């Protein structure tokens, strides 16, 4: 590895911040069964403690995403408590995730529900989330809508577009000047015939309609098989609409597996699009990188550390591409060399350089090993075992 390459990696890692999901530390499950982990976080304090630990070990995770219904059931009333936890554990609250999919009222949808009273209830909750984000100085409000239908003819898709437009505009207009609304899409599940925000085009149009502070959120697990996600990212960057990511990996659908576990080259290609855009425009792409995973079999802390380290590796690899050279190769349609310049970056072993970066930042060179030797897991297992019996707090 040359000094220049090491320098590229250092710069990339210094700028990479990854947000941890509070729900990734809690006991979650599939709809078939919940396997309780004794060490899983039960309280919001546990979640801040675990997130703080991952940040201390990796140096890249200064914020934790909060899910309002699961983490802040008392809403605004808990802002003071959250501030205290942020100070105590050294991680700030990050994106605020509303919940308009779990309550019984939302059986036929939230802001797309034909009943105006239920649409209002959903909008009110979204507005509360904007206020909570304001009180906690969080920039992003990040809703995901389960809205859709299961059978042809049972809902008026066009009317529902109008209701979504109205609702998202109303929420957008309540944002503070620094805040953003990130609109997430998902092709199916829980709805199996139509989902109201099924793909990036729908999210894009709804964000445009809502206003200038609305952007698209790409959850890497929310696509049909074989879809070219980096091309979607390229389009969103081109239109200045790329708001953030929910990182995870998948083999079949929205599997919420650890990032890069199935297809690391996919994540590398997404990072490459972002680095290439930054090189071409000499700007920093202002993207929120967030994890959205739920670990049913792996230990939650270990899965999170593994994910952050994988993101660092793939982001560092993508930073090694020689953009000026690649640009010339693309212009002249020099195909093999162009493709090889990506492959060479991908196959470069960046782990020694990352270890150096960690050393220079006073971080453990091997965060997983440091975690395993720290005694933290034994401590939380003993501390939480009783509290975890029978507890399933969320369904990520
Ligand atoms: C969805 C989506 C959202 C997450 C919910 C629980 O599939 O990924 O981001 O909050 O699950
Ligand atoms: Mn998501
Ligand atoms: Mn998902």
Tab-separated table of C-alpha atoms and ligand atoms in Angstrom:
chain	number	residue	atom	x	y	z
A	1	UNK	CA	0.000	0.000	0.000
A	2	UNK	CA	1.402	3.389	-0.995
A	3	UNK	CA	1.388	6.459	1.281
A	4	UNK	CA	-1.104	8.051	-1.094
A	5	UNK	CA	-3.467	5.104	-0.701
A	6	UNK	CA	-3.127	5.170	3.081
A	7	UNK	CA	-3.891	8.868	3.014
A	8	UNK	CA	-7.023	8.277	0.919
A	9	UNK	CA	-8.183	5.670	3.412
A	10	UNK	CA	-7.513	7.924	6.414
A	11	UNK	CA	-9.481	10.740	4.874
A	12	UNK	CA	-12.358	8.453	3.975
A	13	UNK	CA	-12.578	6.956	7.445
A	14	UNK	CA	-12.377	10.347	9.138
A	15	UNK	CA	-15.448	11.447	7.223
A	16	UNK	CA	-17.534	8.281	7.631
A	17	UNK	CA	-20.198	8.445	10.323
A	18	UNK	CA	-22.631	5.590	10.691
A	19	UNK	CA	-25.794	5.828	12.749
A	20	UNK	CA	-26.753	2.851	14.905
A	21	UNK	CA	-30.405	1.808	15.245
A	22	UNK	CA	-31.698	1.610	18.816
A	23	UNK	CA	-33.894	-1.319	17.746
A	24	UNK	CA	-30.859	-3.289	16.555
A	25	UNK	CA	-29.867	-3.829	20.202
A	26	UNK	CA	-33.290	-4.975	21.391
A	27	UNK	CA	-35.008	-8.338	21.199
A	28	UNK	CA	-36.876	-8.457	17.923
A	29	UNK	CA	-38.013	-11.386	15.909
A	30	UNK	CA	-39.624	-12.865	12.874
A	31	UNK	CA	-43.353	-13.367	12.688
A	32	UNK	CA	-42.782	-17.067	13.342
A	33	UNK	CA	-40.827	-16.927	16.540
A	34	UNK	CA	-38.875	-14.725	18.862
A	35	UNK	CA	-35.597	-16.033	20.209
A	36	UNK	CA	-34.822	-14.047	23.294
A	37	UNK	CA	-31.198	-13.012	23.888
A	38	UNK	CA	-30.321	-12.485	27.522
A	39	UNK	CA	-27.928	-9.658	26.616
A	40	UNK	CA	-30.383	-7.681	24.476
A	41	UNK	CA	-31.195	-4.128	25.453
A	42	UNK	CA	-34.484	-3.743	27.303
A	43	UNK	CA	-34.592	-0.086	28.300
A	44	UNK	CA	-33.678	3.022	26.381
A	45	UNK	CA	-30.724	3.371	28.741
A	46	UNK	CA	-29.503	-0.108	27.712
A	47	UNK	CA	-29.708	0.954	24.065
A	48	UNK	CA	-27.686	4.122	24.650
A	49	UNK	CA	-25.159	2.127	26.635
A	50	UNK	CA	-24.745	-0.449	23.840
A	51	UNK	CA	-24.550	2.199	21.120
A	52	UNK	CA	-21.988	4.132	23.179
A	53	UNK	CA	-19.927	0.973	23.477
A	54	UNK	CA	-19.949	0.357	19.714
A	55	UNK	CA	-18.938	3.978	19.146
A	56	UNK	CA	-16.133	3.753	21.695
A	57	UNK	CA	-14.753	0.658	19.938
A	58	UNK	CA	-15.105	1.822	16.321
A	59	UNK	CA	-14.911	5.632	16.543
A	60	UNK	CA	-17.456	5.979	13.736
A	61	UNK	CA	-20.897	5.946	15.335
A	62	UNK	CA	-21.640	9.232	17.110
A	63	UNK	CA	-25.443	8.955	16.810
A	64	UNK	CA	-28.223	6.487	17.509
A	65	UNK	CA	-31.530	6.415	15.620
A	66	UNK	CA	-34.594	6.467	17.847
A	67	UNK	CA	-37.932	4.851	17.169
A	68	UNK	CA	-40.581	6.989	18.803
A	69	UNK	CA	-43.046	4.330	19.848
A	70	UNK	CA	-40.444	1.852	21.004
A	71	UNK	CA	-38.021	4.306	22.631
A	72	UNK	CA	-40.064	7.372	23.514
A	73	UNK	CA	-43.534	6.103	24.405
A	74	UNK	CA	-44.045	9.284	26.429
A	75	UNK	CA	-42.969	11.449	23.489
A	76	UNK	CA	-41.703	14.937	24.298
A	77	UNK	CA	-41.863	14.190	27.999
A	78	UNK	CA	-38.742	12.055	27.578
A	79	UNK	CA	-36.551	14.644	25.857
A	80	UNK	CA	-34.749	15.497	29.100
A	81	UNK	CA	-34.083	11.820	29.826
A	82	UNK	CA	-32.636	11.317	26.327
A	83	UNK	CA	-30.351	14.329	26.738
A	84	UNK	CA	-29.085	12.851	29.984
A	85	UNK	CA	-28.422	9.461	28.387
A	86	UNK	CA	-26.620	11.086	25.461
A	87	UNK	CA	-24.293	12.848	27.887
A	88	UNK	CA	-23.750	9.751	30.001
A	89	UNK	CA	-22.953	7.361	27.146
A	90	UNK	CA	-21.296	9.691	24.612
A	91	UNK	CA	-23.692	9.192	21.687
A	92	UNK	CA	-26.223	11.745	20.442
A	93	UNK	CA	-29.769	10.961	19.338
A	94	UNK	CA	-29.867	10.816	15.539
A	95	UNK	CA	-32.785	10.338	13.174
A	96	UNK	CA	-36.254	10.253	14.675
A	97	UNK	CA	-38.327	7.365	13.312
A	98	UNK	CA	-42.104	7.738	13.613
A	99	UNK	CA	-44.347	4.715	13.997
A	100	UNK	CA	-47.545	4.785	11.973
A	101	UNK	CA	-47.718	1.050	11.302
A	102	UNK	CA	-48.273	-0.798	14.545
A	103	UNK	CA	-51.454	0.528	16.129
A	104	UNK	CA	-54.763	-1.185	15.401
A	105	UNK	CA	-56.094	1.972	13.717
A	106	UNK	CA	-53.593	1.543	10.917
A	107	UNK	CA	-54.972	-1.749	9.636
A	108	UNK	CA	-55.959	-0.122	6.332
A	109	UNK	CA	-53.169	2.431	6.275
A	110	UNK	CA	-51.975	5.581	7.986
A	111	UNK	CA	-51.735	8.735	5.876
A	112	UNK	CA	-53.161	6.698	2.966
A	113	UNK	CA	-56.163	5.494	4.968
A	114	UNK	CA	-59.571	6.284	3.442
A	115	UNK	CA	-60.758	7.438	6.898
A	116	UNK	CA	-59.830	11.129	7.378
A	117	UNK	CA	-59.748	10.757	11.166
A	118	UNK	CA	-57.057	8.076	10.917
A	119	UNK	CA	-55.085	10.137	8.386
A	120	UNK	CA	-55.176	13.009	10.848
A	121	UNK	CA	-54.046	10.788	13.687
A	122	UNK	CA	-51.053	9.689	11.591
A	123	UNK	CA	-50.170	13.242	10.572
A	124	UNK	CA	-50.417	14.374	14.198
A	125	UNK	CA	-47.950	11.667	15.171
A	126	UNK	CA	-45.571	12.742	12.395
A	127	UNK	CA	-45.826	16.354	13.564
A	128	UNK	CA	-45.085	15.229	17.142
A	129	UNK	CA	-41.979	13.541	15.758
A	130	UNK	CA	-40.876	16.795	14.117
A	131	UNK	CA	-41.285	18.507	17.487
A	132	UNK	CA	-39.356	15.746	19.303
A	133	UNK	CA	-36.575	16.016	16.706
A	134	UNK	CA	-36.520	19.783	17.260
A	135	UNK	CA	-36.283	19.420	21.042
A	136	UNK	CA	-33.429	16.910	20.739
A	137	UNK	CA	-31.668	18.904	17.989
A	138	UNK	CA	-31.975	15.989	15.578
A	139	UNK	CA	-31.803	16.822	11.914
A	140	UNK	CA	-33.705	13.998	10.249
A	141	UNK	CA	-37.254	12.776	10.639
A	142	UNK	CA	-37.416	9.472	8.888
A	143	UNK	CA	-40.827	7.863	8.390
A	144	UNK	CA	-41.473	4.490	6.843
A	145	UNK	CA	-45.051	3.709	5.805
A	146	UNK	CA	-46.492	0.212	5.774
A	147	UNK	CA	-49.463	1.539	3.790
A	148	UNK	CA	-50.788	-0.497	0.912
A	149	UNK	CA	-53.355	-3.147	0.063
A	150	UNK	CA	-53.442	-6.895	-0.418
A	151	UNK	CA	-55.984	-7.383	-3.197
A	152	UNK	CA	-56.687	-5.724	-6.539
A	153	UNK	CA	-59.597	-3.335	-6.527
A	154	UNK	CA	-59.759	-2.945	-2.758
A	155	UNK	CA	-58.167	0.522	-2.603
A	156	UNK	CA	-58.041	3.566	-4.850
A	157	UNK	CA	-54.340	3.962	-5.530
A	158	UNK	CA	-54.657	7.426	-7.063
A	159	UNK	CA	-56.667	8.854	-4.175
A	160	UNK	CA	-54.055	7.524	-1.803
A	161	UNK	CA	-51.307	9.322	-3.760
A	162	UNK	CA	-53.182	12.556	-3.107
A	163	UNK	CA	-53.495	11.817	0.611
A	164	UNK	CA	-49.785	11.049	0.816
A	165	UNK	CA	-48.959	14.282	-0.989
A	166	UNK	CA	-51.098	16.320	1.397
A	167	UNK	CA	-49.766	14.675	4.529
A	168	UNK	CA	-46.085	14.834	3.636
A	169	UNK	CA	-46.392	18.462	2.617
A	170	UNK	CA	-48.007	19.313	5.929
A	171	UNK	CA	-45.205	17.561	7.815
A	172	UNK	CA	-42.549	19.192	5.655
A	173	UNK	CA	-43.967	22.634	6.354
A	174	UNK	CA	-43.492	22.104	10.065
A	175	UNK	CA	-39.745	21.314	9.754
A	176	UNK	CA	-37.241	23.684	11.308
A	177	UNK	CA	-34.743	25.330	8.953
A	178	UNK	CA	-32.042	22.702	9.611
A	179	UNK	CA	-34.331	19.699	9.571
A	180	UNK	CA	-34.977	17.181	6.817
A	181	UNK	CA	-37.705	14.717	5.987
A	182	UNK	CA	-36.353	11.426	4.638
A	183	UNK	CA	-38.858	9.352	2.701
A	184	UNK	CA	-38.245	5.616	2.659
A	185	UNK	CA	-39.664	3.231	0.074
A	186	UNK	CA	-40.243	-0.514	0.102
A	187	UNK	CA	-41.748	-2.635	-2.677
A	188	UNK	CA	-43.799	-5.059	-0.587
A	189	UNK	CA	-44.374	-6.386	2.931
A	190	UNK	CA	-46.567	-6.002	4.858
A	191	UNK	CA	-48.708	-5.101	1.841
A	192	UNK	CA	-48.624	-7.740	-0.882
A	193	UNK	CA	-50.578	-6.227	-3.750
A	194	UNK	CA	-49.671	-2.552	-3.750
A	195	UNK	CA	-47.494	-0.460	-1.420
A	196	UNK	CA	-48.151	3.263	-1.486
A	197	UNK	CA	-44.434	4.158	-1.598
A	198	UNK	CA	-43.090	1.156	-3.441
A	199	UNK	CA	-39.946	2.478	-5.114
A	200	UNK	CA	-37.470	5.342	-5.384
A	201	UNK	CA	-39.466	7.086	-8.106
A	202	UNK	CA	-42.538	7.336	-5.909
A	203	UNK	CA	-40.458	8.480	-2.947
A	204	UNK	CA	-38.701	11.018	-5.183
A	205	UNK	CA	-41.955	12.517	-6.462
A	206	UNK	CA	-43.482	12.669	-2.997
A	207	UNK	CA	-40.338	14.332	-1.640
A	208	UNK	CA	-40.323	16.884	-4.471
A	209	UNK	CA	-43.969	17.628	-3.817
A	210	UNK	CA	-43.390	17.979	-0.067
A	211	UNK	CA	-40.702	20.636	-0.436
A	212	UNK	CA	-36.966	21.389	-0.584
A	213	UNK	CA	-36.113	19.790	2.756
A	214	UNK	CA	-37.449	16.378	1.769
A	215	UNK	CA	-35.115	13.701	0.381
A	216	UNK	CA	-35.174	10.012	-0.428
A	217	UNK	CA	-33.986	7.294	1.942
A	218	UNK	CA	-32.597	4.142	0.336
A	219	UNK	CA	-32.895	1.016	2.464
A	220	UNK	CA	-30.607	-1.434	0.697
A	221	UNK	CA	-32.986	-4.326	1.481
A	222	UNK	CA	-36.014	-2.647	-0.085
A	223	UNK	CA	-35.675	-3.600	-3.738
A	224	UNK	CA	-36.746	-6.328	-6.078
A	225	UNK	CA	-34.157	-8.945	-6.838
A	226	UNK	CA	-31.496	-7.877	-9.344
A	227	UNK	CA	-32.346	-4.191	-9.186
A	228	UNK	CA	-29.316	-1.960	-9.798
A	229	UNK	CA	-29.163	-0.033	-6.525
A	230	UNK	CA	-26.057	2.001	-7.403
A	231	UNK	CA	-27.870	3.333	-10.445
A	232	UNK	CA	-30.704	4.524	-8.198
A	233	UNK	CA	-28.065	6.195	-6.023
A	234	UNK	CA	-26.543	7.828	-9.116
A	235	UNK	CA	-29.930	9.264	-10.106
A	236	UNK	CA	-30.613	10.554	-6.622
A	237	UNK	CA	-27.173	12.169	-6.402
A	238	UNK	CA	-27.652	13.741	-9.821
A	239	UNK	CA	-30.887	15.347	-8.639
A	240	UNK	CA	-29.563	16.238	-5.189
A	241	UNK	CA	-32.188	14.000	-3.620
A	242	UNK	CA	-30.037	11.398	-1.862
A	243	UNK	CA	-30.938	11.881	1.809
A	244	UNK	CA	-29.756	8.753	3.541
A	245	UNK	CA	-29.335	5.000	3.684
A	246	UNK	CA	-30.619	2.205	5.807
A	247	UNK	CA	-27.838	-0.329	5.511
A	248	UNK	CA	-28.369	-4.065	5.669
A	249	UNK	CA	-27.919	-7.019	3.362
A	250	UNK	CA	-30.346	-9.513	1.957
A	251	UNK	CA	-30.535	-12.670	-0.071
A	252	UNK	CA	-34.263	-12.749	-0.776
A	253	UNK	CA	-36.321	-9.804	0.454
A	254	UNK	CA	-36.100	-7.436	3.413
A	255	UNK	CA	-33.913	-9.851	5.324
A	256	UNK	CA	-32.105	-7.284	7.516
A	257	UNK	CA	-28.862	-9.290	7.505
A	258	UNK	CA	-25.522	-7.712	8.377
A	259	UNK	CA	-24.122	-5.355	5.772
A	260	UNK	CA	-21.979	-7.002	3.116
A	261	UNK	CA	-22.593	-10.498	4.437
A	262	UNK	CA	-24.190	-11.667	1.178
A	263	UNK	CA	-22.889	-9.271	-1.472
A	264	UNK	CA	-20.082	-6.942	-0.404
A	265	UNK	CA	-19.442	-5.869	-4.013
A	266	UNK	CA	-22.937	-4.337	-4.098
A	267	UNK	CA	-22.161	-2.040	-1.166
A	268	UNK	CA	-18.746	-1.244	-2.648
A	269	UNK	CA	-20.424	-0.163	-5.905
A	270	UNK	CA	-22.812	2.115	-3.995
A	271	UNK	CA	-19.888	3.698	-2.153
A	272	UNK	CA	-18.041	4.045	-5.433
A	273	UNK	CA	-20.927	6.058	-6.934
A	274	UNK	CA	-20.795	8.384	-3.948
A	275	UNK	CA	-17.012	8.842	-4.036
A	276	UNK	CA	-17.117	9.404	-7.811
A	277	UNK	CA	-19.827	12.030	-7.401
A	278	UNK	CA	-17.803	13.780	-4.719
A	279	UNK	CA	-14.701	13.759	-6.907
A	280	UNK	CA	-16.546	15.112	-9.955
A	281	UNK	CA	-18.387	17.842	-8.083
A	282	UNK	CA	-15.689	18.631	-5.491
A	283	UNK	CA	-18.396	18.502	-2.847
A	284	UNK	CA	-19.140	16.356	0.144
A	285	UNK	CA	-22.329	14.371	-0.396
A	286	UNK	CA	-24.403	15.143	2.679
A	287	UNK	CA	-25.826	11.670	3.243
A	288	UNK	CA	-27.000	10.099	6.498
A	289	UNK	CA	-25.542	6.587	6.679
A	290	UNK	CA	-27.723	4.573	8.998
A	291	UNK	CA	-27.957	0.894	9.833
A	292	UNK	CA	-31.362	-0.794	9.821
A	293	UNK	CA	-30.823	-4.382	10.868
A	294	UNK	CA	-32.431	-6.801	13.202
A	295	UNK	CA	-30.351	-9.708	14.372
A	296	UNK	CA	-32.243	-12.765	15.390
A	297	UNK	CA	-29.450	-15.300	15.554
A	298	UNK	CA	-26.202	-13.343	15.935
A	299	UNK	CA	-25.379	-11.499	19.129
A	300	UNK	CA	-26.633	-7.953	18.724
A	301	UNK	CA	-23.484	-6.153	19.833
A	302	UNK	CA	-21.219	-8.381	17.796
A	303	UNK	CA	-23.408	-8.000	14.688
A	304	UNK	CA	-23.329	-4.240	15.035
A	305	UNK	CA	-19.541	-4.091	15.461
A	306	UNK	CA	-19.135	-6.415	12.486
A	307	UNK	CA	-21.411	-4.187	10.399
A	308	UNK	CA	-19.562	-0.985	11.219
A	309	UNK	CA	-16.186	-2.587	10.473
A	310	UNK	CA	-17.536	-3.920	7.163
A	311	UNK	CA	-18.833	-0.470	6.216
A	312	UNK	CA	-15.426	1.010	7.024
A	313	UNK	CA	-13.681	-1.595	4.876
A	314	UNK	CA	-15.943	-1.175	1.858
A	315	UNK	CA	-15.957	2.613	2.113
A	316	UNK	CA	-12.145	2.603	2.313
A	317	UNK	CA	-11.847	0.271	-0.678
A	318	UNK	CA	-14.092	2.518	-2.768
A	319	UNK	CA	-11.923	5.503	-1.818
A	320	UNK	CA	-8.980	3.847	-3.581
A	321	UNK	CA	-10.436	4.157	-7.079
A	322	UNK	CA	-8.390	6.572	-9.193
A	323	UNK	CA	-11.228	8.777	-10.417
A	324	UNK	CA	-9.197	10.901	-12.819
A	325	UNK	CA	-7.867	7.796	-14.528
A	326	UNK	CA	-11.239	6.070	-14.551
A	327	UNK	CA	-12.821	9.140	-16.088
A	328	UNK	CA	-10.373	8.982	-19.013
A	329	UNK	CA	-10.917	5.242	-19.425
A	330	UNK	CA	-14.665	5.741	-19.528
A	331	UNK	CA	-14.377	8.582	-22.052
A	332	UNK	CA	-12.293	6.417	-24.346
A	333	UNK	CA	-14.432	3.325	-23.713
A	334	UNK	CA	-11.411	1.367	-22.536
A	335	UNK	CA	-13.575	-1.308	-21.008
A	336	UNK	CA	-11.262	-3.868	-19.431
A	337	UNK	CA	-9.014	-1.294	-17.760
A	338	UNK	CA	-12.026	0.682	-16.546
A	339	UNK	CA	-13.615	-2.380	-15.010
A	340	UNK	CA	-10.294	-3.553	-13.565
A	341	UNK	CA	-9.751	-0.231	-11.826
A	342	UNK	CA	-12.891	-0.956	-9.805
A	343	UNK	CA	-11.986	-4.581	-9.217
A	344	UNK	CA	-8.458	-3.707	-8.137
A	345	UNK	CA	-9.775	-1.291	-5.546
A	346	UNK	CA	-12.289	-3.880	-4.359
A	347	UNK	CA	-9.694	-6.617	-3.974
A	348	UNK	CA	-7.138	-4.419	-2.170
A	349	UNK	CA	-6.688	-5.552	1.409
A	350	UNK	CA	-7.388	-2.343	3.295
A	351	UNK	CA	-7.427	-3.950	6.740
A	352	UNK	CA	-3.782	-3.133	7.646
A	353	UNK	CA	-4.367	0.535	6.740
A	354	UNK	CA	-7.572	0.588	8.786
A	355	UNK	CA	-5.709	-0.854	11.764
A	356	UNK	CA	-3.213	2.020	11.434
A	357	UNK	CA	-6.057	4.516	11.262
A	358	UNK	CA	-7.539	3.045	14.443
A	359	UNK	CA	-4.172	3.162	16.196
A	360	UNK	CA	-3.680	6.809	15.290
A	361	UNK	CA	-7.115	7.602	16.749
A	362	UNK	CA	-6.522	5.760	20.007
A	363	UNK	CA	-9.029	3.048	19.050
A	364	UNK	CA	-8.572	-0.713	19.450
A	365	UNK	CA	-7.046	-2.165	16.293
A	366	UNK	CA	-9.481	-5.059	16.362
A	367	UNK	CA	-12.819	-3.762	17.728
A	368	UNK	CA	-14.401	-7.237	17.834
A	369	UNK	CA	-11.559	-8.736	19.797
A	370	UNK	CA	-11.498	-5.730	22.106
A	371	UNK	CA	-15.221	-6.194	22.686
A	372	UNK	CA	-14.827	-9.883	23.434
A	373	UNK	CA	-12.056	-9.149	25.921
A	374	UNK	CA	-13.816	-6.192	27.533
A	375	UNK	CA	-16.202	-8.138	29.768
A	376	UNK	CA	-19.075	-5.901	28.601
A	377	UNK	CA	-21.087	-8.800	27.187
A	378	UNK	CA	-20.794	-10.848	30.388
A	379	UNK	CA	-21.832	-7.827	32.411
A	380	UNK	CA	-24.937	-7.012	30.355
A	381	UNK	CA	-25.907	-10.682	30.109
A	382	UNK	CA	-25.953	-10.986	33.888
A	383	UNK	CA	-27.589	-7.601	34.325
A	384	UNK	CA	-30.361	-8.081	31.755
A	385	UNK	CA	-31.150	-11.788	31.862
A	386	UNK	CA	-34.044	-11.439	34.285
A	387	UNK	CA	-35.449	-8.380	32.594
A	388	UNK	CA	-35.358	-10.096	29.215
A	389	UNK	CA	-37.502	-13.074	30.082
A	390	UNK	CA	-40.451	-12.925	27.708
A	391	UNK	CA	-39.589	-9.481	26.410
A	392	UNK	CA	-40.066	-8.584	22.783
A	393	UNK	CA	-40.302	-4.842	22.519
A	394	UNK	CA	-40.173	-4.236	18.790
A	395	UNK	CA	-40.646	-5.893	15.445
A	396	UNK	CA	-37.969	-4.412	13.190
B	1	LIG	C1	-39.222	-1.549	7.660
B	1	LIG	C2	-38.291	-0.405	7.324
B	1	LIG	C3	-38.205	0.630	8.387
B	1	LIG	C4	-38.197	0.031	9.755
B	1	LIG	C5	-39.365	-0.932	9.860
B	1	LIG	C6	-39.543	-1.516	11.244
B	1	LIG	O1	-39.013	-2.637	6.838
B	1	LIG	O2	-37.030	-0.865	6.975
B	1	LIG	O3	-37.106	1.457	8.208
B	1	LIG	O4	-38.332	1.044	10.691
B	1	LIG	O5	-39.152	-1.972	8.957
B	2	LIG	MN1	-35.453	0.720	6.774
B	3	LIG	MN1	-36.826	-2.888	6.118
